[in-house]
Coordinates of C-alpha atoms and ligand atoms in Angstrom, one line a residue:
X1 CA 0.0 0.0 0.0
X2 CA 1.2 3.8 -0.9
X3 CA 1.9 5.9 1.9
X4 CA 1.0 9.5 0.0
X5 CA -1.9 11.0 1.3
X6 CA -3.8 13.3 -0.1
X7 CA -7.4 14.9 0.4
X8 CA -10.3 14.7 -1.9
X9 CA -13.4 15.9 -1.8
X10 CA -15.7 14.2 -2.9
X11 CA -18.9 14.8 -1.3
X12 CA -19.8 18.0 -3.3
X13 CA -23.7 16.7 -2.8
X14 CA -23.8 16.7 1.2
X15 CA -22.3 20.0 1.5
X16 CA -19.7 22.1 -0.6
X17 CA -15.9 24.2 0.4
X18 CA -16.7 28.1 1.3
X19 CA -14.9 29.3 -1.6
X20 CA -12.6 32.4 -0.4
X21 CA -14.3 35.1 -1.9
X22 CA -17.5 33.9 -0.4
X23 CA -15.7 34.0 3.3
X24 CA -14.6 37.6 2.5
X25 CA -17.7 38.5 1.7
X26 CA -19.2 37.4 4.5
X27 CA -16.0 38.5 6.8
X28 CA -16.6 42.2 5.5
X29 CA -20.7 41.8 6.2
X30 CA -19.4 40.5 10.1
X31 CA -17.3 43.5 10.3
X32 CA -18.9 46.5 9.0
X33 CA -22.8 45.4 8.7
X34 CA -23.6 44.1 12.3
X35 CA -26.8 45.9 12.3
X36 CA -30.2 44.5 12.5
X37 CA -32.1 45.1 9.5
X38 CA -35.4 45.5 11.0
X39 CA -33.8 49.0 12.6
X40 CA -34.4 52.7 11.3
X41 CA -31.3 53.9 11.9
X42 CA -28.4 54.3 9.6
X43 CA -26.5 50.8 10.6
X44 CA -29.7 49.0 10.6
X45 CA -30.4 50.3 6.8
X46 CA -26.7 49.4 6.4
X47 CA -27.6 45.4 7.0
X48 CA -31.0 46.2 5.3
X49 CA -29.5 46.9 2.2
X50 CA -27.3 44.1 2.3
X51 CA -30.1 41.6 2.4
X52 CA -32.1 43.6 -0.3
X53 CA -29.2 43.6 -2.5
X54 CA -28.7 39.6 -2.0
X55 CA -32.2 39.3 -3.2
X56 CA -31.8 40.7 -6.3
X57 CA -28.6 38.7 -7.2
X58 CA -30.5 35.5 -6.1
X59 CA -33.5 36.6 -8.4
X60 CA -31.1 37.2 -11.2
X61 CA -30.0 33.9 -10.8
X62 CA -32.7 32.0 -11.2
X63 CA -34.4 34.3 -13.5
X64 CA -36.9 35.8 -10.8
X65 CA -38.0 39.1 -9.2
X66 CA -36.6 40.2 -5.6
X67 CA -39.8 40.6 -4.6
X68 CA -40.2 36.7 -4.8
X69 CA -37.5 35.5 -2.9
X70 CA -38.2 35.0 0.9
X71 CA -34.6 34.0 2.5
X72 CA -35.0 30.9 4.9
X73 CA -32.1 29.1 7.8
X74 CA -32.2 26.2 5.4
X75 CA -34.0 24.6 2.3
X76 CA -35.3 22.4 5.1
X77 CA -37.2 24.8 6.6
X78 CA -38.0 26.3 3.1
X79 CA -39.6 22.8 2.3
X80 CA -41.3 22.6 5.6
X81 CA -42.6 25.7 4.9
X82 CA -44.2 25.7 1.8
X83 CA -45.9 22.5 2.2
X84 CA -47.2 23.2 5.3
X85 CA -48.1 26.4 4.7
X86 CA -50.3 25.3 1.3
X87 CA -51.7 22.2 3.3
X88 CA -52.9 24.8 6.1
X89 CA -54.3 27.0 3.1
X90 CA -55.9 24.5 1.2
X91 CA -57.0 22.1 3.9
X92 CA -59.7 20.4 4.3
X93 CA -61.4 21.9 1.2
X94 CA -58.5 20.2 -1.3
X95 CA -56.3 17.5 0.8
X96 CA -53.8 15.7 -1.8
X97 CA -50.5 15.7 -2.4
X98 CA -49.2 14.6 -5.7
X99 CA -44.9 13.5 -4.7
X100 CA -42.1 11.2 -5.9
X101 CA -40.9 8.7 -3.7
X102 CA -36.8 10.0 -4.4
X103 CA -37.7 13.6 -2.5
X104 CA -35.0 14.9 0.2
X105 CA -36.3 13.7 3.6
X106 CA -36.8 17.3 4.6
X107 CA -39.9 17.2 2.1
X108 CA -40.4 13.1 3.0
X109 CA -40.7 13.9 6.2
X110 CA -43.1 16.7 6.1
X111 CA -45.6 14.7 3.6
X112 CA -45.5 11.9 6.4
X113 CA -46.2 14.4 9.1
X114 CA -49.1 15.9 6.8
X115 CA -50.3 12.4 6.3
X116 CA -51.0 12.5 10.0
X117 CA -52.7 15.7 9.7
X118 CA -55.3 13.9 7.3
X119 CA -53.4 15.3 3.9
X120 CA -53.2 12.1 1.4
X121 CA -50.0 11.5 -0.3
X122 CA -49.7 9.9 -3.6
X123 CA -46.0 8.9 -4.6
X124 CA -45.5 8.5 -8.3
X125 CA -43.7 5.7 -9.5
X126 CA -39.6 5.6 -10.8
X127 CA -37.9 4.3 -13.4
X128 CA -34.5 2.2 -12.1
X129 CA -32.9 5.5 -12.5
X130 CA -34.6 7.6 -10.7
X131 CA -36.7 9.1 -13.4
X132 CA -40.1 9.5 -12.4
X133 CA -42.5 8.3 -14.6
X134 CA -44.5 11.1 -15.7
X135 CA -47.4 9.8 -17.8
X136 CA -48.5 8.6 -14.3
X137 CA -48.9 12.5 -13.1
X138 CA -52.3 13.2 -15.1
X139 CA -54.1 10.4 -13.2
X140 CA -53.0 11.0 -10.2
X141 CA -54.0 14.3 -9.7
X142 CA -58.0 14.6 -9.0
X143 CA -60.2 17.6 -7.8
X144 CA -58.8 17.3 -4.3
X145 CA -55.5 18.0 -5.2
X146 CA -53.3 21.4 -4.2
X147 CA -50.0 20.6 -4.6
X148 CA -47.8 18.6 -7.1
X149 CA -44.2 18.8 -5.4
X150 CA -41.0 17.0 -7.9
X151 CA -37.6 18.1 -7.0
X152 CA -35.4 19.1 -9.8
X153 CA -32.3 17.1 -9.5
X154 CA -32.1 14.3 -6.5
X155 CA -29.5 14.4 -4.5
X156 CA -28.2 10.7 -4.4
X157 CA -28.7 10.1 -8.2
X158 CA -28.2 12.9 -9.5
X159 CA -31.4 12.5 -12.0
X160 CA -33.0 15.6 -13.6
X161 CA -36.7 15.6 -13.7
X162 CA -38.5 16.8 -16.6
X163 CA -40.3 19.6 -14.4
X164 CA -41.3 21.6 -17.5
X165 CA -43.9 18.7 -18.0
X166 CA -44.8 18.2 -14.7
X167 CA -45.7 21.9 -14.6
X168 CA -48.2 21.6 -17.7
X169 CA -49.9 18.8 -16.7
X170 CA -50.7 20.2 -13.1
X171 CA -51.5 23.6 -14.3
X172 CA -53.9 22.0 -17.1
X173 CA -55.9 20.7 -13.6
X174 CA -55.6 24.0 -11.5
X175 CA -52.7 22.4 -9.2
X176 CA -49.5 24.6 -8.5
X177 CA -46.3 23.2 -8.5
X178 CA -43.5 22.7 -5.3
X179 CA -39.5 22.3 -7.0
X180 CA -36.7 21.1 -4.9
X181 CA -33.7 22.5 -6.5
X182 CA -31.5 22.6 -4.0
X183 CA -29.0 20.6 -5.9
X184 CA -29.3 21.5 -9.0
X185 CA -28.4 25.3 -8.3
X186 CA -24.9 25.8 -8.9
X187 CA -24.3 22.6 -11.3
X188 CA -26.9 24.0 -13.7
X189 CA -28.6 27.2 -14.9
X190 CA -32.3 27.4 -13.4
X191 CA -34.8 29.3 -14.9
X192 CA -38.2 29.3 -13.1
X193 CA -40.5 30.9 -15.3
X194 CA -39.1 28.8 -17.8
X195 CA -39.6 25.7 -15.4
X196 CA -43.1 27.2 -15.4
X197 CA -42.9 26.5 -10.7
X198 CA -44.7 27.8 -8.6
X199 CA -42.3 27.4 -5.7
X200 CA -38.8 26.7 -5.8
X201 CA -36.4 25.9 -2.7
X202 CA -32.3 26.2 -2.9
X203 CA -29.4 26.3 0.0
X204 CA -26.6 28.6 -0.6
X205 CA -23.9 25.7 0.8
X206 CA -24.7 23.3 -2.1
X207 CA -22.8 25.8 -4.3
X208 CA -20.1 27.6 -1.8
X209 CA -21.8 29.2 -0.2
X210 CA -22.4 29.5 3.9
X211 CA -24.9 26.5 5.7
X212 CA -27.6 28.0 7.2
X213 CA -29.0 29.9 5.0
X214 CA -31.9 28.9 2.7
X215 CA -34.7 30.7 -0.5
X216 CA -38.0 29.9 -1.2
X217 CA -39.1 31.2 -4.8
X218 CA -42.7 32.3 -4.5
X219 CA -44.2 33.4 -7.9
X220 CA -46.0 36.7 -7.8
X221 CA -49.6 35.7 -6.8
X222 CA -48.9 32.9 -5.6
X223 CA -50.0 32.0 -1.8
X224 CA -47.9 31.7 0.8
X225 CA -47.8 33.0 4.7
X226 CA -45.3 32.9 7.5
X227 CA -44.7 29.7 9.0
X228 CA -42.3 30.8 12.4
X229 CA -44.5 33.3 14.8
X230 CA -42.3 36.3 15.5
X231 CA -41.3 39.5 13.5
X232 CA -42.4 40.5 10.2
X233 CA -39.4 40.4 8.5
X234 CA -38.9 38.8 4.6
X235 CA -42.2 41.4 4.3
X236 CA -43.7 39.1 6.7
X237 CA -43.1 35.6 5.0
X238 CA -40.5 34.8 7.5
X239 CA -39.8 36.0 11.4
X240 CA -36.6 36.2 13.4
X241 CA -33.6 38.0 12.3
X242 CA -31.7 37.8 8.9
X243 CA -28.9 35.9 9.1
X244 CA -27.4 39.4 7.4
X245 CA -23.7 37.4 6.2
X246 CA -25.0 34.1 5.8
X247 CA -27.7 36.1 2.9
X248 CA -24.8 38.0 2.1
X249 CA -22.5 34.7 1.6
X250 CA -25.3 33.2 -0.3
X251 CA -25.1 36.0 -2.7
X252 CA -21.7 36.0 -2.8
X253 CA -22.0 32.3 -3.8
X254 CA -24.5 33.1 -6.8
X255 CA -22.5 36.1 -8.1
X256 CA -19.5 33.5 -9.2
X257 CA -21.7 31.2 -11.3
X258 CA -21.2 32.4 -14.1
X259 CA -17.8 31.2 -14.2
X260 CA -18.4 28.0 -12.2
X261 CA -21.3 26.7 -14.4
X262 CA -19.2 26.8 -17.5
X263 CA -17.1 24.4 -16.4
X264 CA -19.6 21.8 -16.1
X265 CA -18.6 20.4 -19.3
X266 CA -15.6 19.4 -17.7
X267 CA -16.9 18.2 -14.5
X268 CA -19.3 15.5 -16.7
X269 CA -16.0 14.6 -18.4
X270 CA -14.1 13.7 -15.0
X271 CA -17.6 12.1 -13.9
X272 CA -17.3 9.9 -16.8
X273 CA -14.1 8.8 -16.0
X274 CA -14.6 8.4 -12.9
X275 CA -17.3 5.9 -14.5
X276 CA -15.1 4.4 -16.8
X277 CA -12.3 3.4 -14.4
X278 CA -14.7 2.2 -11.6
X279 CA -15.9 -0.4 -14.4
X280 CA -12.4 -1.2 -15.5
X281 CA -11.5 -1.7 -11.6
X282 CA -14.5 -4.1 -10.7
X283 CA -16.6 -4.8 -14.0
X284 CA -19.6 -5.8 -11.9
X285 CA -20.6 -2.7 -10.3
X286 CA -24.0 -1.2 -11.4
X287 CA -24.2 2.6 -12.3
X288 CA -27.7 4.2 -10.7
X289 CA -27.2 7.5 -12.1
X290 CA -28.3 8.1 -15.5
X291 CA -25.7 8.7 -18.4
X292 CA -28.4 11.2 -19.8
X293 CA -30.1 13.7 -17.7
X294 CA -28.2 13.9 -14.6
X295 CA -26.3 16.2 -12.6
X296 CA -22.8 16.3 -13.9
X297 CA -20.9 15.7 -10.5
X298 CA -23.1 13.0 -9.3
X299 CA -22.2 8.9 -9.8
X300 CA -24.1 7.1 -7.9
X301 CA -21.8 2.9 -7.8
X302 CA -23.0 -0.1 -6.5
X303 CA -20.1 -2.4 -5.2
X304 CA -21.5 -5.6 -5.4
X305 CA -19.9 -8.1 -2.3
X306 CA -18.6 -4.6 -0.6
X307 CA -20.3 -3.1 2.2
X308 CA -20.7 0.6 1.5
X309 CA -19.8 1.8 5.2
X310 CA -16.6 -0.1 5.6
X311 CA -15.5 1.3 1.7
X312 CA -16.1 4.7 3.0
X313 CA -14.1 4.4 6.6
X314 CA -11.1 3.0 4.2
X315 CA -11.1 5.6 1.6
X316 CA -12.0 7.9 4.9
X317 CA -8.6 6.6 6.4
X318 CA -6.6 8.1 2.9
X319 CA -8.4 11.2 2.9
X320 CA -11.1 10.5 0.9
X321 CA -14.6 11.5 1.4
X322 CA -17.7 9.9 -0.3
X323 CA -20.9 9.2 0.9
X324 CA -22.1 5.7 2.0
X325 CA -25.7 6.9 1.2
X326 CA -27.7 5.2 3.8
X327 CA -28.4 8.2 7.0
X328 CA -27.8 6.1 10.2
X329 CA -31.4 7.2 12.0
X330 CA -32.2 6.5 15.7
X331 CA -29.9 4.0 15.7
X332 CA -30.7 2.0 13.0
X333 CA -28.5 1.6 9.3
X334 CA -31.8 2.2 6.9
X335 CA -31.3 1.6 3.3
X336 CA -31.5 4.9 1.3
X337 CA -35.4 5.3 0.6
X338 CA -34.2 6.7 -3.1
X339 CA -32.1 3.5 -3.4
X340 CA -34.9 1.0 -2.5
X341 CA -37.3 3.2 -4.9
X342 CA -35.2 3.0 -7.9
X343 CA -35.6 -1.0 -6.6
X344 CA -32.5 -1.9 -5.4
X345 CA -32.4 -4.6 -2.9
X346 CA -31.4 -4.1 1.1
X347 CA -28.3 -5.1 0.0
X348 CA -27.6 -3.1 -2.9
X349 CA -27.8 -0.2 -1.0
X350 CA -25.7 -1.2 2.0
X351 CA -23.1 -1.9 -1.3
X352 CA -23.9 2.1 -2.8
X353 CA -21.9 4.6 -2.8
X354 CA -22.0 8.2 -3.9
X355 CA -19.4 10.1 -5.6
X356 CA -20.3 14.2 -6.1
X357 CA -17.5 16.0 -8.1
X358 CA -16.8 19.5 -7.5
X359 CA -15.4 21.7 -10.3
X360 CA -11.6 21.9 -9.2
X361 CA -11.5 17.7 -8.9
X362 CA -9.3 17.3 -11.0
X363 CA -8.1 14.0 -12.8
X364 CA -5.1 13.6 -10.9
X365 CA -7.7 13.4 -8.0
X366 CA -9.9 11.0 -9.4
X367 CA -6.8 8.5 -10.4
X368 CA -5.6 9.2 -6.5
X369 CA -9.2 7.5 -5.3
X370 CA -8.9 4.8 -7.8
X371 CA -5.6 3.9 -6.6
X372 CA -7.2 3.7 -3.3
X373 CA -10.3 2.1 -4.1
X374 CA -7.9 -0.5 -6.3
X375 CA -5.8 -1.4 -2.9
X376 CA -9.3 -2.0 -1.0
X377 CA -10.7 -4.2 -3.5
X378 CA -7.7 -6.5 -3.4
X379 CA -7.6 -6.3 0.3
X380 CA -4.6 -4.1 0.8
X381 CA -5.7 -1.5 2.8
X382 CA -5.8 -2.6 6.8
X383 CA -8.8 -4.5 7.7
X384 CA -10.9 -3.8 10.2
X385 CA -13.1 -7.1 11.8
X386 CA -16.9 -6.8 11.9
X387 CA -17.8 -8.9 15.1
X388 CA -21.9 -10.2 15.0
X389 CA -23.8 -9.4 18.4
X390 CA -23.9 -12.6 18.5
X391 CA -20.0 -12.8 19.6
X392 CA -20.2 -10.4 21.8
X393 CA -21.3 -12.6 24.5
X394 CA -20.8 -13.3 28.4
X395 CA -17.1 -14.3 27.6
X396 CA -16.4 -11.6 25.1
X397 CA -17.4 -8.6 27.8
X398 CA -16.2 -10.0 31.2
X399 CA -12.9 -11.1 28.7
X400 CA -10.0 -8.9 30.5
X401 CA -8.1 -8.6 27.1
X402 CA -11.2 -6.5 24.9
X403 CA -11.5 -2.9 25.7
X404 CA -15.4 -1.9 24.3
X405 CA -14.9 1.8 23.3
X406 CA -18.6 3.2 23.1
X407 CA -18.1 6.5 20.5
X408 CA -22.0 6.9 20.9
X409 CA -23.3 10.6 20.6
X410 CA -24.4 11.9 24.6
X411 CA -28.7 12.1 23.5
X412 CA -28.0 8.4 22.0
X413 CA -26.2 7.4 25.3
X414 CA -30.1 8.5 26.9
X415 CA -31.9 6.1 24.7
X416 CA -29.6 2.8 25.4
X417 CA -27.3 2.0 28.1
X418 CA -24.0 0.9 26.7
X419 CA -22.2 -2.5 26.9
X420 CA -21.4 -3.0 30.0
X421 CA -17.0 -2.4 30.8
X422 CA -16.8 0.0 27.7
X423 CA -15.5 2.9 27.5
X424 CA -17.2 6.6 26.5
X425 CA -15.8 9.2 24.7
X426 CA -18.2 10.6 22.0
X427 CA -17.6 10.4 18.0
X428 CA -16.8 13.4 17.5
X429 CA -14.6 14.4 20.6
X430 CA -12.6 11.1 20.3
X431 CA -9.7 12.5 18.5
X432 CA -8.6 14.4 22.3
X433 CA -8.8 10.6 24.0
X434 CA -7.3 8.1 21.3
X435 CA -4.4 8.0 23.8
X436 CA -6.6 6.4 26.3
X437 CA -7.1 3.4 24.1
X438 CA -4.9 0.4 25.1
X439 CA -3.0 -1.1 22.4
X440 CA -2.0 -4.0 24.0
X441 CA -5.7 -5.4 24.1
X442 CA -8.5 -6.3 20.9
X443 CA -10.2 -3.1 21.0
X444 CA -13.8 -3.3 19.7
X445 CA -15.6 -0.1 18.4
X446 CA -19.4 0.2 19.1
X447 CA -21.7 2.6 18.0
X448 CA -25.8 3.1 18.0
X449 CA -26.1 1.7 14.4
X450 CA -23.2 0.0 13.5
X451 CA -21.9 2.9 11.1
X452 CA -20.2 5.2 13.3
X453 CA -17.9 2.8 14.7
X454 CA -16.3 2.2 11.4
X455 CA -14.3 5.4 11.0
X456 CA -13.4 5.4 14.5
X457 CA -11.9 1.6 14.2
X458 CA -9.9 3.2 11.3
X459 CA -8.6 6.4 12.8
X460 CA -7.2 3.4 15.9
X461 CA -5.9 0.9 12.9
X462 CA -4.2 4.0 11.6
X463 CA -2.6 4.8 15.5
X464 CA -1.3 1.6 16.0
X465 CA -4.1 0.1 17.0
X466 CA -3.4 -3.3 15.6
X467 CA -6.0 -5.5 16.9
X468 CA -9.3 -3.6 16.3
X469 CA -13.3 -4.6 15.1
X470 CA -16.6 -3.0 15.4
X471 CA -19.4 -4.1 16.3
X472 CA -21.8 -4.7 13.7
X473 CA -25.6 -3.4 14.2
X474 CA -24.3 -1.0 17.1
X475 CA -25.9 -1.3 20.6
X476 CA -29.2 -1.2 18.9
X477 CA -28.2 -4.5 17.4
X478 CA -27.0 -5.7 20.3
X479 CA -29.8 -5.5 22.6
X480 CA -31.7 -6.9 19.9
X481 CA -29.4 -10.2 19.5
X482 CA -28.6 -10.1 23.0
X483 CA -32.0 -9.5 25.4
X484 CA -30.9 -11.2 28.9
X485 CA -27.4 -9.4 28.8
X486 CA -29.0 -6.4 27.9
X487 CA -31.1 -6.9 30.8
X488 CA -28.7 -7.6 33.0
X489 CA -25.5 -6.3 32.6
X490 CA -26.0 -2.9 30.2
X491 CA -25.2 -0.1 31.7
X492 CA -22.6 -1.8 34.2
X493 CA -19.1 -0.1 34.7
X494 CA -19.6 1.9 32.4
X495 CA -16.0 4.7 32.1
X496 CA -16.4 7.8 30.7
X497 CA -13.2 8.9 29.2
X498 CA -14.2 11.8 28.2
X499 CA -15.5 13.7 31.1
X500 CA -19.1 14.2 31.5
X501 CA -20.4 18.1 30.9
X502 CA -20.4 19.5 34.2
X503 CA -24.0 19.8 35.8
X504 CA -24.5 23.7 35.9
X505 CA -25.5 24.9 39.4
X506 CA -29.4 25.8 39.1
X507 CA -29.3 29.5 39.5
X508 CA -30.4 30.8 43.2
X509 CA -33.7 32.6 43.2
X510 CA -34.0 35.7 45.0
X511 CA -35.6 35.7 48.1
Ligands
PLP1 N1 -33.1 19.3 -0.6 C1 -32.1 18.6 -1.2 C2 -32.3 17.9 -2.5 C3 -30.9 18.5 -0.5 O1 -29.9 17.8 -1.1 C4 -30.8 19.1 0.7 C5 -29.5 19.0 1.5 O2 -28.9 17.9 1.5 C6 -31.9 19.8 1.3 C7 -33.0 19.9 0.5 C8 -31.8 20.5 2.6 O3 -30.9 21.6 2.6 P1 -30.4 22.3 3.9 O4 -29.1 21.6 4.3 O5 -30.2 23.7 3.6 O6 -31.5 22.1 4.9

C-alpha cells in the first residue's frame, strides 16, 4: 500500500468548500454590517441593504423578481414551509398531495407528518434510474389536489426531472407546483419561469456558499404565509432575524456562477471517467445514475460483495470523502429510501456509494481514489473485523483482554445504556482521547447503528491500533441479538473517558 496522502473531496452533494471570496464576503458583512435590518437607523439600513441587495442577485440567478425570494435558515425549513403552509391554506377543502418517492427527507418527512394531519400523499412511481415516470402524473391528480411537489435534481442520483412537463400537466388541472432544486443550483442554470414552478427551494452551501441559510421562490400571486411566529421580516413571510452574512455569503456564492457553471462540461467529463475506471477496476458494479439527464458531478456505484460503510471508513482513512448513502437514523442503518425506490435490494444499497464532483476535482484526483479504491478491493488496505452481536457474548465482555470503546453521541447514550465495561468518549470528541485506548488489548468499536464505529476503528488501525473490530448493528443490534445481557448487565461499569459536561449549578432565586 502507498503511503502518500492526499485529500479529496468528494462529497460535493452533502455540503460544498466556502470558496474564499464567499468568506470575505461574508468576513466584510461581520465586520462592517452588524446591524439589524429591521432598525431605522443608519447601521440598521446598512444590513437592510445588504439583504435587499442579495435578493436581487439570487432573483437574477434564477431568472426571478426580488420581490419573490423569501430568504430561509435552510431549504429544510424552506420545504417545511411551503408545504405546510399550502396544506394549512388549502385544507380540508383540497387534501392531496401529488410527490415522488426519491424527495430529500426534509420534504419526506413533512408529507409523512401531513399524512398525520389527514393530507393524502400519492408517490408517483420511478424508473430504475430515478426518473419519475410522468405519464402517471395526469391520473393521479384529482379535484382534491393542491400541490404537485417533484424536485429538480435528487440528491443521491443525480437525476433531472423533466419539471417543465410536470408543470403543464398540473397547471392544465388547476394544481401549482412545489420544485426542490436545492441541488441543481450551482451545477446548472435554473430558470423558473421557464420551469413554469410555482415554488422553488435552494441552499446557498450546495454551491459555496455558507450553511444556514436557505430561499424559497414564491411566484407573484402565488399564496404563501409565515410559517415561524415572530417579526415581520422577509415582508412578513419569514420572522426572526436575517442571518445578514449568511444572505450575504449566499449572494456571494451566486455572483460566481457564471464562471463555475461553465465548467460543467468538464466536471461531466471527470464524472465519466470516474465511470469508466470504476468499471475497468471491478466490471460488476451497477451505475444508478443516469448517463443522460443527470447532474454532472453525481455517480451514484453499487459495489456488489462490498459493504458501503466499511468502503467509505477506508477511503476515509486516505483522505477521501464519499458518501455511504444510507443516513444512520435513531440507531438503525436504513437503506437509502431513493435506493430501495429505484428497486434496489437491502443489500444493494448497504453496497452504494455516492461520488459528487466539485469543479476543481481534478483528474489527478480521481486517479488518487482509484488507486485507493484498487488497494481496498484487493484487500490491501488494513482491515478492520466486523464482530456479530452474536459474539459479543458473556465471555467476550467480562474477557479482560477486549476494551469496548462506546463512541455513541451523549442524547444516543439516553436512549440505550451501553455495553457493560466499555468505554465513553463521544464520535466526535474522540480524537482528544485516542491516547486512552490500550494497544495491548483487541479493541472493539461500538456505536448506535453499527456505522459510526467504522471510521473510528480506522482512525485506531491508523494509530497503532493493531488488533481492532466494530461491532456490527451497534448497541441497537446488540440489545436486539442479545436481550438477557442487555437486561442484565448494560449499563454496568460503564467509564467515561471523556469527562461528562459539568452539571450547571441551578441558578439561586432571590428571596
Ligand atoms: N433538498 C435537497 C435535494 C438536498 O440535497 C438538501 C441537502 O442535503 C436539502 C433539501 C436540505 O438543505 P439544507 O441543508 O439547507 O437544509
Amino acid at each position: 500500500m502507498f503511503h502518500l496522502q492526499r485529500n479529496v473531496y468528494l462529497d460535493n452533494n452533502a455540503t460544498t468548500r466556502v470558496t474564499p471570496h464567499v468568506a470575505r464576503a461574508m468576513s466584510a458583512v461581520l465586520k462592517r454590517r452588524f446591524g439589524n435590518p429591521s432598525s431605522l437607523y443608519r447601521i440598521g439600513r446598512d444590513a437592510a441593504a445588504v439583504v435587499e441587495d442579495a435578493r436581487q442577485v439570487v432573483a437574477t440567478t434564477i431568472h426571478a423578481e426580488p420581490d419573490e425570494i423569501v430568504f430561509t435558515g435552510s431549504a429544510t425549513e424552506a420545504n417545511n414551509q411551503v408545504l405546510t403552509v399550502l396544506t394549512d391554506i388549502h385544507y380540508p377543502t383540497r387534501r392531496k398531495i401529488v410527490s415522488t418517492p426519491i424527495e430529500h427527507p426534509s420534504v419526506m418527512a413533512t408529507l409523512a407528518h401531513l399524512e398525520g394531519r389527514g393530507v393524502s400523499v400519492e408517490f408517483l412511481p420511478v424508473d430504475r434510474l430515478g426518473r419519475v415516470v410522468l405519464a402517471a402524473l395526469d391520473a393521479a391528480i384529482d379535484t382534491n389536489t393542491f400541490l404537485v411537489c417533484c424536485m429538480l435534481a435528487n440528491n443521491e442520483l443525480g437525476t433531472i426531472q423533466d419539471v417543465v412537463q410536470v408543470t403543464r400537466t398540473a397547471h392544465a388541472r388547476g394544481v401549482t407546483v412545489l420544485s426542490d432544486c436545492v441541488q441543481a443550483l450551482g451545477k446548472m442554470p435554473i430558470d423558473v419561469r421557464a420551469l413554469g414552478i410555482d415554488y422553488a427551494t435552494f441552499s446557498a452551501h450546495k454551491l459555496h456558499g455558507p450553511k444556514g441559510v436557505g430561499a424559497v421562490f414564491v411566484r407573484r400571486g402565488a399564496p404563501f404565509r409565515a410559517f415561524l411566529h415572530g417579526g415581520h421580516q422577509e415582508a412578513g413571510m419569514r420572522a426572526g432575524t436575517e442571518g445578514v452574512h449568511n444572505i450575504a455569503g449566499f449572494a456571494a456564492a451566486c455572483r460566481a456562477l457564471p464562471t463555475v457553471l461553465p465548467r460543467m462540461g468538464e466536471t461531466a467529463r471527470r464524472t465519466q471517467l470516474l465511470a469508466d475506471e470504476l468499471r475497468r477496476l471491478k466490471p460488476d458494479i451497477v451505475i444508478n445514475s443516469p448517463q443522460q439527464g443527470c447532474l454532472p458531478n453525481t455517480l451514484s456505484v453499487t459495489f456488489p460483495d462490498v459493504t458501503n460503510t466499511v468502503l467509505m471508513a477506508a477511503l476515509d482513512l486516505y483522505g477521501v470523502a464519499v458518501s455511504a448513502g444510507s443516513a444512520c437514523s435513531a440507531g438503525e442503518t436504513k437503506p437509502s429510501h431513493v435506493l430501495k425506490a429505484i428497486g434496489l435490494s437491502d443489500d444493494a444499497a448497504h453496497q452504494t456509494i455516492r461520488f459528487s464532483l466539485a469543479e476543481d476535482t481534478s483528474v489527478k484526483d480521481l486517479r488518487y481514489v482509484l488507486r485507493v479504491l484498487r488497494d481496498h478491493l484487493d484487500g490491501k488496505t488494513p482491515a478492520i473485523r466486523a464482530l456479530r452481536a452474536s459474539q459479543v457474548d458473556h465471555h467476550f465482555l467480562f474477557d479482560d483482554a477486549n476494551y469496548i470503546l462506546d463512541v455513541r453521541f451523549w442524547h444516543e447514550r439516553k436512549l440505550l445504556k451501553g455495553l457493560p465495561n466499555s468505554h465513553e468518549a463521544s464520535f466526535v470528541s474522540f480524537k482528544k482521547y485516542v491516547h486512552h485506548v490500550p494497544r495491548n488489548k483487541h479493541v472493539l468499536v461500538v456505536c448506535m447503528g453499527g456505522v459510526d464505529a467504522i471510521p473510528i476503528a480506522y482512525a485506531l488501525k491508523s494509530k497503532r491500533c493493531d488488533n481492532v473490530s466494530f461491532l456490527l448493528g451497534g448497541v441497537v443490534g446488540w440489545r436486539i441479538a442479545q436481550p438477557d445481557l442487555y437486561a442484565r448487565y448494560a449499563g454496568t461499569n460503564v467509564t467515561a473517558i471523556e469527562p461528562r459536561a459539568p452539571r450547571r449549578a441551578r441558578p439561586r432565586l432571590p428571596p
